[in-house]
Tab-separated table of C-alpha atoms in Angstrom:
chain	number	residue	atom	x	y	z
K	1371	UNK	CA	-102.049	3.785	41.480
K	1372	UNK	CA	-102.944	1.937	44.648
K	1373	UNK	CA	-106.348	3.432	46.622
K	1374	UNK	CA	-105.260	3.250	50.200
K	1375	UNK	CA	-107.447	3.750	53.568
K	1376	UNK	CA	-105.697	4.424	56.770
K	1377	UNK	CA	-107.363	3.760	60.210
K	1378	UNK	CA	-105.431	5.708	62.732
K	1379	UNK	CA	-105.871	6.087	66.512
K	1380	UNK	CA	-104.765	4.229	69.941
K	1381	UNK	CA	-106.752	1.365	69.118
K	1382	UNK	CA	-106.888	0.645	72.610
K	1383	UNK	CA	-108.049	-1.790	71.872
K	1384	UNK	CA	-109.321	-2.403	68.639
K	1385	UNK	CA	-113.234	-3.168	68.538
K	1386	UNK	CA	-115.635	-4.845	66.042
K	1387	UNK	CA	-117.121	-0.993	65.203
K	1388	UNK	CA	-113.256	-0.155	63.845
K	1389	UNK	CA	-113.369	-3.718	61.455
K	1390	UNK	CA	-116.985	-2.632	59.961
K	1391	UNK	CA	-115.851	0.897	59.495
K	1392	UNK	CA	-112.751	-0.230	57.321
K	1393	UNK	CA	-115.167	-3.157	55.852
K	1394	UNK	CA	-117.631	-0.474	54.654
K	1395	UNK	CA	-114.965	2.167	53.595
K	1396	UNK	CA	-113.180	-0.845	51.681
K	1397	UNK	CA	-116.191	-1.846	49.608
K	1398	UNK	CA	-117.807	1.761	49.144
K	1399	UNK	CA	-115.199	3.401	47.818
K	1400	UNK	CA	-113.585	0.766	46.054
K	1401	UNK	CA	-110.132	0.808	47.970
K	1402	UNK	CA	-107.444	-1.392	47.252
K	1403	UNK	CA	-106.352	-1.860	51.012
K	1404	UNK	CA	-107.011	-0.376	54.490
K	1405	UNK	CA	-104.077	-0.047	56.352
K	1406	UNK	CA	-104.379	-0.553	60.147
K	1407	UNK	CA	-101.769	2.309	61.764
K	1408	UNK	CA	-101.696	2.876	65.836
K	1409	UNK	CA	-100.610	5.848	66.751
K	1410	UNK	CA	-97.288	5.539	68.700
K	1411	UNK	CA	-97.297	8.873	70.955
K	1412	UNK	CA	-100.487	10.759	70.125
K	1413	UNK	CA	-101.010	14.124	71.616
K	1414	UNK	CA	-104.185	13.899	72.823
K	1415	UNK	CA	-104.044	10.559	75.251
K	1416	UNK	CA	-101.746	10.392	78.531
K	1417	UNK	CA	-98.961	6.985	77.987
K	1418	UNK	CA	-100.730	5.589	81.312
K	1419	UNK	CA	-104.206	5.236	79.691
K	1420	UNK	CA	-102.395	3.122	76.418
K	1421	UNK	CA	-101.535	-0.755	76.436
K	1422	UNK	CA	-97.920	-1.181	74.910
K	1423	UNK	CA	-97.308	-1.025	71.769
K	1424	UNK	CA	-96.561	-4.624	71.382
K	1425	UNK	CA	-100.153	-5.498	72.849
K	1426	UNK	CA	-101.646	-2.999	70.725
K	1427	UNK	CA	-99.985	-4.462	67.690
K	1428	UNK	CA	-101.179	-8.309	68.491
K	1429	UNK	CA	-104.902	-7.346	68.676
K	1430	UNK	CA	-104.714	-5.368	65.923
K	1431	UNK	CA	-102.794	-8.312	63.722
K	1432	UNK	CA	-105.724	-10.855	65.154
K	1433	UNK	CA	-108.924	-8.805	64.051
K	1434	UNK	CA	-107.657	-8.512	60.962
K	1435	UNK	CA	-105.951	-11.731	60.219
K	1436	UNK	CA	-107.872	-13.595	57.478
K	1437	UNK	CA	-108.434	-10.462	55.505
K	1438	UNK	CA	-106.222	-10.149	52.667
K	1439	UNK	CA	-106.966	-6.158	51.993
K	1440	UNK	CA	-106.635	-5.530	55.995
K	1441	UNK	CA	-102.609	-4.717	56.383
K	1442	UNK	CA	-101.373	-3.815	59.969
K	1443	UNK	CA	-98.899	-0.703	59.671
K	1444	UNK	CA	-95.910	0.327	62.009
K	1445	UNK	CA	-95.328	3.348	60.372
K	1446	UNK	CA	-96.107	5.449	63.370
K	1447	UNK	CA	-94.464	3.576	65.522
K	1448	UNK	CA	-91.011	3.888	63.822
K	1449	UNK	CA	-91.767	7.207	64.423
K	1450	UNK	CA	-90.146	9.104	67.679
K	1451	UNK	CA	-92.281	12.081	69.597
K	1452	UNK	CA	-95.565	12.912	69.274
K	1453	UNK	CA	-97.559	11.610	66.068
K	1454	UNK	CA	-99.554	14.122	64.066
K	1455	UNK	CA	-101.895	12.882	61.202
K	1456	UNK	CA	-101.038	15.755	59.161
K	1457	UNK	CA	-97.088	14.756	59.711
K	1458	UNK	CA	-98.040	11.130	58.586
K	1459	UNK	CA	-99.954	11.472	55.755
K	1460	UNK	CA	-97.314	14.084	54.236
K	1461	UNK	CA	-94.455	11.541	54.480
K	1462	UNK	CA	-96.980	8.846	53.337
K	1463	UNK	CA	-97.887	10.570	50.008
K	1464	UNK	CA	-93.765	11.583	49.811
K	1465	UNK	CA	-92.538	7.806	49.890
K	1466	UNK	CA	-95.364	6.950	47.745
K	1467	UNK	CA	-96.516	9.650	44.995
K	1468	UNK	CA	-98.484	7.365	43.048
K	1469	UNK	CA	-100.765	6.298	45.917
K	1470	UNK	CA	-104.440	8.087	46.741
K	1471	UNK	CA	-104.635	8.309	50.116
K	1472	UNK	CA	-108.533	7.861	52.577
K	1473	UNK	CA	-108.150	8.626	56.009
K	1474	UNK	CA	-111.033	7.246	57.819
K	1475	UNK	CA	-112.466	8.624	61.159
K	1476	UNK	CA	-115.358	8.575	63.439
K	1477	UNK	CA	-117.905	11.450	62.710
K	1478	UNK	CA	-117.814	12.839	66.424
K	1479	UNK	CA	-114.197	13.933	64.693
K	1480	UNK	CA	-115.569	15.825	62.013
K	1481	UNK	CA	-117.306	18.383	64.654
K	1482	UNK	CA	-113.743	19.556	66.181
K	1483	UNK	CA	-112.149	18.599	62.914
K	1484	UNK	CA	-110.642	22.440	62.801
K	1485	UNK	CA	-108.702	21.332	66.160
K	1486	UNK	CA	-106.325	19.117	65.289
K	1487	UNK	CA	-103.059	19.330	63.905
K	1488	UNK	CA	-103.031	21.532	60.400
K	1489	UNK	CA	-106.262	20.422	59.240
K	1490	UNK	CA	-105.661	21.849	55.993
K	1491	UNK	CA	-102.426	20.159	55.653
K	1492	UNK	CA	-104.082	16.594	56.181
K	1493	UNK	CA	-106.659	17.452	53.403
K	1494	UNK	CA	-104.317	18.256	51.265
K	1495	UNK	CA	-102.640	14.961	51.538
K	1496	UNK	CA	-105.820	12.434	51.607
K	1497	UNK	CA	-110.105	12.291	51.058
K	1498	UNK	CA	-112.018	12.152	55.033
K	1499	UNK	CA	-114.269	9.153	55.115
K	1500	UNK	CA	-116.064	9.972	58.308
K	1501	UNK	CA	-118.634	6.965	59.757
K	1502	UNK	CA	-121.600	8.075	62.384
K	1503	UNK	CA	-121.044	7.818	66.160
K	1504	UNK	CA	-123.180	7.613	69.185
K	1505	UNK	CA	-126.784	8.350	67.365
K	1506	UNK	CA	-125.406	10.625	64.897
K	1507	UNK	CA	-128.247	10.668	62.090
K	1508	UNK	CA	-127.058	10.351	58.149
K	1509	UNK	CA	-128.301	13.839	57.472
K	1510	UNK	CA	-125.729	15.295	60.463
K	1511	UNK	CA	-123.415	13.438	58.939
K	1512	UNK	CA	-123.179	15.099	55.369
K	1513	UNK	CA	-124.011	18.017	56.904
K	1514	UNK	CA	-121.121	17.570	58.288
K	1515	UNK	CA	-118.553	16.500	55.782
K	1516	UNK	CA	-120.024	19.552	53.109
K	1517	UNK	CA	-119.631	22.280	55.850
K	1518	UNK	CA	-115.882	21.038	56.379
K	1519	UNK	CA	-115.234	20.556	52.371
K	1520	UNK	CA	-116.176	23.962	51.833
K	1521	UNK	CA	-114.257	25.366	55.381
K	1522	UNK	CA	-110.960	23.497	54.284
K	1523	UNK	CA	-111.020	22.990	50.224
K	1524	UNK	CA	-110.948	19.366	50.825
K	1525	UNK	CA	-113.056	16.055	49.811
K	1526	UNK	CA	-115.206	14.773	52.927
K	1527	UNK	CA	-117.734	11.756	52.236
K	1528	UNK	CA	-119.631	10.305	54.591
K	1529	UNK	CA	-119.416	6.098	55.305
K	1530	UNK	CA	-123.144	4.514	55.013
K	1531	UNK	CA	-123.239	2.123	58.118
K	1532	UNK	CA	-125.264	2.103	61.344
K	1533	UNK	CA	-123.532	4.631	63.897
K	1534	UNK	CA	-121.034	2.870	66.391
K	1535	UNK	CA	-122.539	2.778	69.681
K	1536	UNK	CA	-119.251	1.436	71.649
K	1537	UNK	CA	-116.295	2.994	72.413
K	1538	UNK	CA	-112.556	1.782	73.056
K	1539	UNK	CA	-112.776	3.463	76.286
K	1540	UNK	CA	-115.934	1.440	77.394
K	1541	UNK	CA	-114.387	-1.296	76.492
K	1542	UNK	CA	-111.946	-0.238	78.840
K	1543	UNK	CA	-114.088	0.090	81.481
K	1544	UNK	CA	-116.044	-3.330	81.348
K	1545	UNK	CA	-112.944	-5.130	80.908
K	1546	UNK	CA	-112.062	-3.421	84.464
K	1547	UNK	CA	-115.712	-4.499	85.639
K	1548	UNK	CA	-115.252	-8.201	84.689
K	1549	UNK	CA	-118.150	-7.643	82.608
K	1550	UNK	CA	-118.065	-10.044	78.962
K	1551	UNK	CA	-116.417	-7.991	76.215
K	1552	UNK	CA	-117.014	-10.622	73.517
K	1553	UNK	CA	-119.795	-8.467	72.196
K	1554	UNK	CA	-118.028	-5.342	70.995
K	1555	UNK	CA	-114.274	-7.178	70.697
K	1556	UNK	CA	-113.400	-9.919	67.813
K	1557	UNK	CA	-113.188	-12.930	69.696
K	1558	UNK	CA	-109.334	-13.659	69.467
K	1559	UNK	CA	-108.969	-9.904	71.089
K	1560	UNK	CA	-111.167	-10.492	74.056
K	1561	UNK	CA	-109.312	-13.606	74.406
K	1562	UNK	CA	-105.657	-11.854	74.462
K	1563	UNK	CA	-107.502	-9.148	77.201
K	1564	UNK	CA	-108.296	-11.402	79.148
K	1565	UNK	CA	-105.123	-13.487	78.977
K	1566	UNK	CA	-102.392	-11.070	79.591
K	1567	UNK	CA	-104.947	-9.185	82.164
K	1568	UNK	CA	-105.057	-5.701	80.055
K	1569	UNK	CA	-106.793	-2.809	81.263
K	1570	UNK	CA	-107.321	-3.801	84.594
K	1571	UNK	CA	-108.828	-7.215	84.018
K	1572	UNK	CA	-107.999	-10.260	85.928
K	1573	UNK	CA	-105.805	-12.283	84.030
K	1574	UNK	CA	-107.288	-15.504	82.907
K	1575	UNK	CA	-105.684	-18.930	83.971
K	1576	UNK	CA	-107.344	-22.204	82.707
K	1577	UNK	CA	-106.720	-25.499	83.895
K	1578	UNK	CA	-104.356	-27.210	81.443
K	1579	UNK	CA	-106.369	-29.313	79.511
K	1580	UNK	CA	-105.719	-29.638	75.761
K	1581	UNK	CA	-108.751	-28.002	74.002
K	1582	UNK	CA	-108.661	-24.702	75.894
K	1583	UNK	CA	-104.833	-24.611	75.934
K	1584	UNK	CA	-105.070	-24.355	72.252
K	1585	UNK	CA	-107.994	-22.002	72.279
K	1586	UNK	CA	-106.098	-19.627	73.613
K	1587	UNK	CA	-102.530	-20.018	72.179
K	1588	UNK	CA	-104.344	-19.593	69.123
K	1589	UNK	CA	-105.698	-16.446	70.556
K	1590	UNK	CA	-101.932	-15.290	71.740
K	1591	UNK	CA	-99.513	-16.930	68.586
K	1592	UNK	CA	-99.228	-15.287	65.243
K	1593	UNK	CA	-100.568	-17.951	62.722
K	1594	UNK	CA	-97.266	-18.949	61.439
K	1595	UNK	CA	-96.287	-19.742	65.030
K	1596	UNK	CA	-99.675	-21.334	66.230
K	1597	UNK	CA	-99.430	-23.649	63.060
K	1598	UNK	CA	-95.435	-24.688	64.550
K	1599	UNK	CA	-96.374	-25.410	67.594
K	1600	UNK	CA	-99.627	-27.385	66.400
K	1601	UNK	CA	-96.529	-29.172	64.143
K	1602	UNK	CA	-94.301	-30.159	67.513
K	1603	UNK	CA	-97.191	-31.214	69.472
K	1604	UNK	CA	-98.199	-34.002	66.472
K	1605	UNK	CA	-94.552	-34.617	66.134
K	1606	UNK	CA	-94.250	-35.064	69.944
K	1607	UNK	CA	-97.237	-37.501	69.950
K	1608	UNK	CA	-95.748	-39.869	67.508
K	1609	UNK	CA	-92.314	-39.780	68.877
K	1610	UNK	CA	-93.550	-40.642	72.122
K	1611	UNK	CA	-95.920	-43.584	70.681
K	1612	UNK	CA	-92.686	-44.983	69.273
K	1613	UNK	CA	-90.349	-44.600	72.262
K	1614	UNK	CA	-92.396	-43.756	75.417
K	1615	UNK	CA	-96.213	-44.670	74.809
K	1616	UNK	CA	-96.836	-43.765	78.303
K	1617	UNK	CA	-95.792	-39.899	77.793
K	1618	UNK	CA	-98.557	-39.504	74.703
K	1619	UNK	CA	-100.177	-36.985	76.734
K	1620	UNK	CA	-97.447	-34.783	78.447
K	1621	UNK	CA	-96.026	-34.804	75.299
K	1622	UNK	CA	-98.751	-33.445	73.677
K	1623	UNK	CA	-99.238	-30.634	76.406
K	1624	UNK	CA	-95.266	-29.601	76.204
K	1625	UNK	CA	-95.392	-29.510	72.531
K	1626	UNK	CA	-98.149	-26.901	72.566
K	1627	UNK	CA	-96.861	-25.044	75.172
K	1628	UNK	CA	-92.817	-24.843	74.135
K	1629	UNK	CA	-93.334	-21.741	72.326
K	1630	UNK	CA	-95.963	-20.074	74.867
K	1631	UNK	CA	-93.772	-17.698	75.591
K	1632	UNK	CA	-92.158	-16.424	72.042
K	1633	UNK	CA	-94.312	-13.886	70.761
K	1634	UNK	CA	-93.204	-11.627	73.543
K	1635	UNK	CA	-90.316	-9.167	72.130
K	1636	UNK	CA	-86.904	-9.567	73.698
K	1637	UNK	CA	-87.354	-6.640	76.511
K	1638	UNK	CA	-90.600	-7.705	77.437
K	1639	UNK	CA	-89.353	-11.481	78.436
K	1640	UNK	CA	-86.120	-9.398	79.857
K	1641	UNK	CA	-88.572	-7.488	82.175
K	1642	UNK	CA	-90.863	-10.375	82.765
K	1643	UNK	CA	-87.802	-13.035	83.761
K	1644	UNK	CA	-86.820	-9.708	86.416
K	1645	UNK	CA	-90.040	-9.632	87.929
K	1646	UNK	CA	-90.437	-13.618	88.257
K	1647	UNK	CA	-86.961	-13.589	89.215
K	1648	UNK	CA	-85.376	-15.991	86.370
K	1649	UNK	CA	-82.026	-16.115	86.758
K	1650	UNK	CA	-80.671	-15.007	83.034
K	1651	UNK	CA	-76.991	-15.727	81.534
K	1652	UNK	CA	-74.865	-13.286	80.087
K	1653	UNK	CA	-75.275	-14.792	76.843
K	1654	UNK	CA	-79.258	-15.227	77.133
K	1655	UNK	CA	-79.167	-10.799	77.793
K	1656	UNK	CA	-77.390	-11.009	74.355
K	1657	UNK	CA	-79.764	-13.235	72.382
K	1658	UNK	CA	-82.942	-13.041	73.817
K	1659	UNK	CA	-84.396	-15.715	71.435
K	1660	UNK	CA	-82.578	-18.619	73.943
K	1661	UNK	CA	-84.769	-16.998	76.783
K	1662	UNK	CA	-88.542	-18.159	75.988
K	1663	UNK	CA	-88.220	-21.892	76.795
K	1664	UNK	CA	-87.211	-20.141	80.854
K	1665	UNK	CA	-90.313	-18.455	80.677
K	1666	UNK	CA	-91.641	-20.533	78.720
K	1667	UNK	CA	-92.198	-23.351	81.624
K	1668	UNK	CA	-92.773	-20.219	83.825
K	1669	UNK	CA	-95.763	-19.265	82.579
K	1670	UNK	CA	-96.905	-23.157	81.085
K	1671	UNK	CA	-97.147	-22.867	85.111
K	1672	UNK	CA	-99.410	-19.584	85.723
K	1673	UNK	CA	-101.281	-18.710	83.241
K	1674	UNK	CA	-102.409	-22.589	81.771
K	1675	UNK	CA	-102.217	-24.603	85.018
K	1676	UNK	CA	-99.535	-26.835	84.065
K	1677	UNK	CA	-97.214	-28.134	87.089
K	1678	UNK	CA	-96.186	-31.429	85.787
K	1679	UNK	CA	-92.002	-31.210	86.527
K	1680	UNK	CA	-91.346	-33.586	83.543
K	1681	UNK	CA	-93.854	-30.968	80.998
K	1682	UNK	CA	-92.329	-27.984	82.590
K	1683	UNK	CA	-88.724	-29.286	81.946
K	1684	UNK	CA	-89.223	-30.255	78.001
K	1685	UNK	CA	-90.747	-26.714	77.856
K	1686	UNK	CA	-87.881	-25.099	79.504
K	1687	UNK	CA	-84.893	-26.743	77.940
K	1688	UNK	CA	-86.112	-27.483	74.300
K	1689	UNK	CA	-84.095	-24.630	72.970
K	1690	UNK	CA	-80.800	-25.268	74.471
K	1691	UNK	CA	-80.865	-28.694	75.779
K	1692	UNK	CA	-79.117	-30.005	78.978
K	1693	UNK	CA	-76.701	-32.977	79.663
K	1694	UNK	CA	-78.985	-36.479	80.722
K	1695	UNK	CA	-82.165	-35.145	79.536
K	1696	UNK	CA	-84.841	-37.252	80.490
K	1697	UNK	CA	-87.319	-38.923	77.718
K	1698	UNK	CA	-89.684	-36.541	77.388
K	1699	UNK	CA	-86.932	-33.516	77.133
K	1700	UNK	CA	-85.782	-35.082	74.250
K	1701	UNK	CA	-88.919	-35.921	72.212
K	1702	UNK	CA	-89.838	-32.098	72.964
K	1703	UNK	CA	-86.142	-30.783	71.864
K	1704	UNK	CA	-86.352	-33.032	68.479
K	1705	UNK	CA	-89.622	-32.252	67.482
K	1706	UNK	CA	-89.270	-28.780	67.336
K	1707	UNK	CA	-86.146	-29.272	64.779
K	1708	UNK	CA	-88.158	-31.728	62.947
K	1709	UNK	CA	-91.927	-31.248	62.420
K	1710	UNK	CA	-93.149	-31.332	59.224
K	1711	UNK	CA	-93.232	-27.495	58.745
K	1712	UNK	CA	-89.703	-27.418	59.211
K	1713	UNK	CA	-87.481	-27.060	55.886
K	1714	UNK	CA	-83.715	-25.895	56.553
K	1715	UNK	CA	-81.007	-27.033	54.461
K	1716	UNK	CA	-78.951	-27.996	57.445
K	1717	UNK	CA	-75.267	-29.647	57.919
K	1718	UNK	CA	-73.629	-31.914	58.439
K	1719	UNK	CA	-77.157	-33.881	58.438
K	1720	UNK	CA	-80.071	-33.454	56.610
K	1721	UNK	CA	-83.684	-32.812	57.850
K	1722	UNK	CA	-84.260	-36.284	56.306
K	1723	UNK	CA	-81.695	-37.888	58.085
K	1724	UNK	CA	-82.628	-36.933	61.297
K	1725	UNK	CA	-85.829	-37.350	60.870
K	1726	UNK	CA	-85.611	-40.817	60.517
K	1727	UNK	CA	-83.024	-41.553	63.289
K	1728	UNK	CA	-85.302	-39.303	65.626
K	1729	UNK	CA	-88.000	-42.833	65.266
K	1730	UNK	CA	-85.127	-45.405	65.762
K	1731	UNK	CA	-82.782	-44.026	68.403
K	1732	UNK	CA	-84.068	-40.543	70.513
K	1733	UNK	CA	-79.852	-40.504	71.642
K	1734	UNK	CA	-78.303	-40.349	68.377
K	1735	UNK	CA	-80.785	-38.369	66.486
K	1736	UNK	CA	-80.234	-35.706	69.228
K	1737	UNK	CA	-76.447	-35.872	68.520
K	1738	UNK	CA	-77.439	-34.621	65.250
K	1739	UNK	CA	-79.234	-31.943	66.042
K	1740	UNK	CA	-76.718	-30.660	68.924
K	1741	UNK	CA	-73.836	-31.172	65.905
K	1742	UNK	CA	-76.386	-29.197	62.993
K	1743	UNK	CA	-76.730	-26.243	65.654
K	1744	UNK	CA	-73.117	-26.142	66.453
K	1745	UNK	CA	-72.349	-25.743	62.693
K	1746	UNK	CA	-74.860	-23.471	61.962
K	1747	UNK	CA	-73.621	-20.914	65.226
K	1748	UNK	CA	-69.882	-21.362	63.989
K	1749	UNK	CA	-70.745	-20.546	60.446
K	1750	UNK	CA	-72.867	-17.222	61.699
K	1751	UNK	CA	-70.322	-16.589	63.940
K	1752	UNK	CA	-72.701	-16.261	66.939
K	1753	UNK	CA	-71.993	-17.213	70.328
K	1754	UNK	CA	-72.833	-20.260	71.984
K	1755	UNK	CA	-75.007	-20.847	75.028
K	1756	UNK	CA	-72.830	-22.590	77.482
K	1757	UNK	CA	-75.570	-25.178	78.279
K	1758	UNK	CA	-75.650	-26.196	74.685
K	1759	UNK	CA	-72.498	-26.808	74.658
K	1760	UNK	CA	-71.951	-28.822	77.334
K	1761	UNK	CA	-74.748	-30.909	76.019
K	1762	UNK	CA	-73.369	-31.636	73.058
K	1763	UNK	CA	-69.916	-32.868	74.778
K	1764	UNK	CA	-72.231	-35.085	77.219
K	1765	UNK	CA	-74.149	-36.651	74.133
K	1766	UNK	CA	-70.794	-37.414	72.217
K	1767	UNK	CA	-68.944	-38.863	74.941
K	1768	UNK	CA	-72.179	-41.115	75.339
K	1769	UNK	CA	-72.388	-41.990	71.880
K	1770	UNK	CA	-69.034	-42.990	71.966
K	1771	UNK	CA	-68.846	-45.147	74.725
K	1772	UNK	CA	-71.796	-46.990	73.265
């Protein structure tokens, strides 16, 4: 039997008082986990007052990230409708019978606990741990949790922490101010704020130097991605100091920013190509993956202050390639297939293979790589971007006329 915590609510956002709630619930009851669950329609808060669910997701997945027993949870938001807690925990507890269930909440909840949704119906299903808000003395507290034990027939406890004197919808509000945030907010979250301009804050724009362009794709990529695109921007680096010493640093630059745009979900770049009117292909609308280097070079443009053509181009064409690509196109399009996190058993060459050719001839090992994608689209039976295509044909009628 697992002992599992759930932190609902909007998280909108998420703030350092909900991470020392779940750190005290974690260690004071002895819970195996705390899962982190937004709520995906909740009752009680107008949709214009919420940040998407995708941007509520992110901050979420950064203030936790490095936590092992901190899980983030979509089960609400596979959910269609409004989301009850009583609803939840019931179909929690019947996909999982042999888990013991904590729901955690603020104490200012406890006082209009009889309110919500079948109260007795979310007692019946998990133990309240209830933490002290705004000034709310210890003593209040239990008071609390006994009076609503004894009104419901459930378990209350109280969480032993200092009250929480911020609120999400402060946070809100000084993010709309301009004020600094960085004091209630885990660092990575005021970062992604400020970045994609949530909750009325001016969106942040930095000048396009190296150090702060990976500050904040570090504060914007999931891990596994960051870690990539640290990957391609070494790679990049070395294949330019063998072929094109003179492109060290825009090679650098692209290969951090290739990816800038891939975290976004495939509706969200739809809508954001519409409003920066990117012209999209038929076959781009069908597999939005293709469409992030486009946007990719869009936003390497407006958000980190990049406006070299040459960076902008090996950003924008890395994932499909284009007939005569110019040096520093091609370093950016083979690094990506080959840096050193990379491990695909590909045909008709091997990761090996072309890793090696990549440092002799930048031509030929992109042949390869055109040739391994074609394969790998044919055997999948997915379609083909037109412009990889034709830069495959361009590539092979150059290699053979060489």
């Amino acid at each position: 039997m697992s002992k599992i915590g759930i932190m609902g609510g909007t998280f909108n956002p998420i703030h350092d008082g909900h991470i020392r709630i779940a750190q005290c619930a974690l260690q004071q009851y002895h819970l195996d986990e705390i899962w982190f669950m937004p709520s995906n329609h909740p009752p009680h808060k107008p949709d214009h007052e919420l940040a998407s669910n995708e941007h509520r997701k992110r901050m979420i997945q950064f203030a936790i990230d490095g936590c092992d027993r901190f899980v983030f949870s979509d089960f609400e938001y596979q959910r269609t409708g409004f989301t009850y807690t009583a609803d939840t925990l019931k179909q929690l507890q019947e996909k999982a019978l042999e888990n013991e269930y904590y729901f955690l909440i603020g104490g200012d909840s406890l006082v209009d606990f009889q309110t919500w949704y079948h109260p007795e119906e979310i007692v019946k299903y998990a133990t309240i741990l209830a933490a002290g808000r705004n000034g709310m003395s210890t003593g209040e507290l239990e008071r609390l949790c006994r009076e609503n034990s004894e009104l419901f027939g459930g378990h209350f406890f109280s969480i032993t922490m200092p009250p929480l004197t911020v609120s999400s919808k402060e946070i809100r509000a000084m993010a709309a101010e301009g004020l600094d945030i960085n004091t209630y907010c885990p660092p990575k979250v005021a970062n992604y704020i400020a970045i994609h301009g949530l909750y009325g804050q001016s969106k942040k724009k930095i000048p396009g130097n190296i150090p702060e362009i990976k500050e904040l794709l570090q504060c914007t990529l999931r891990p596994k991605r960051f870690y990539h695109t640290l990957g391609v921007a070494d790679t990049a680096v070395l294949l330019a100091e063998a072929h094109q010493p003179e492109l060290l640093k825009k090679a650098e630059i692209a290969g951090l920013l290739h990816d800038c745009a891939k975290y976004f979900s495939g509706m969200e770049m739809i809508s954001m190509c519409n409003d920066a009117k990117i012209d999209l292909t038929p076959i781009e609308l069908q597999n939005t993956a293709l469409i992030h280097g486009k946007l990719g070079a869009y936003l390497a443009t407006c958000r980190y202050g990049v406006n070299d053509p040459e960076i902008l181009n090996a950003i924008c064409y890395h994932t499909t390639g284009r007939p005569a690509m110019a040096p520093l196109e091609k370093i950016i399009y083979l690094a990506d297939y080959i840096e050193p996190g990379r491990n695909m058993d590909c045909k008709p060459y091997s990761l090996c293979q072309i890793r090696r050719k990549a440092f002799e001839n930048l031509d030929e090992a992109l042949l390869m790589v055109l040739q391994n994608t074609i394969t790998f689209l044919k055997t999948k039976k997915q379609a083909m971007d037109e412009q990889t295509i034709k830069t495959y044909q361009y590539y092979k009628q150059l290699m053979e006329e060489k």
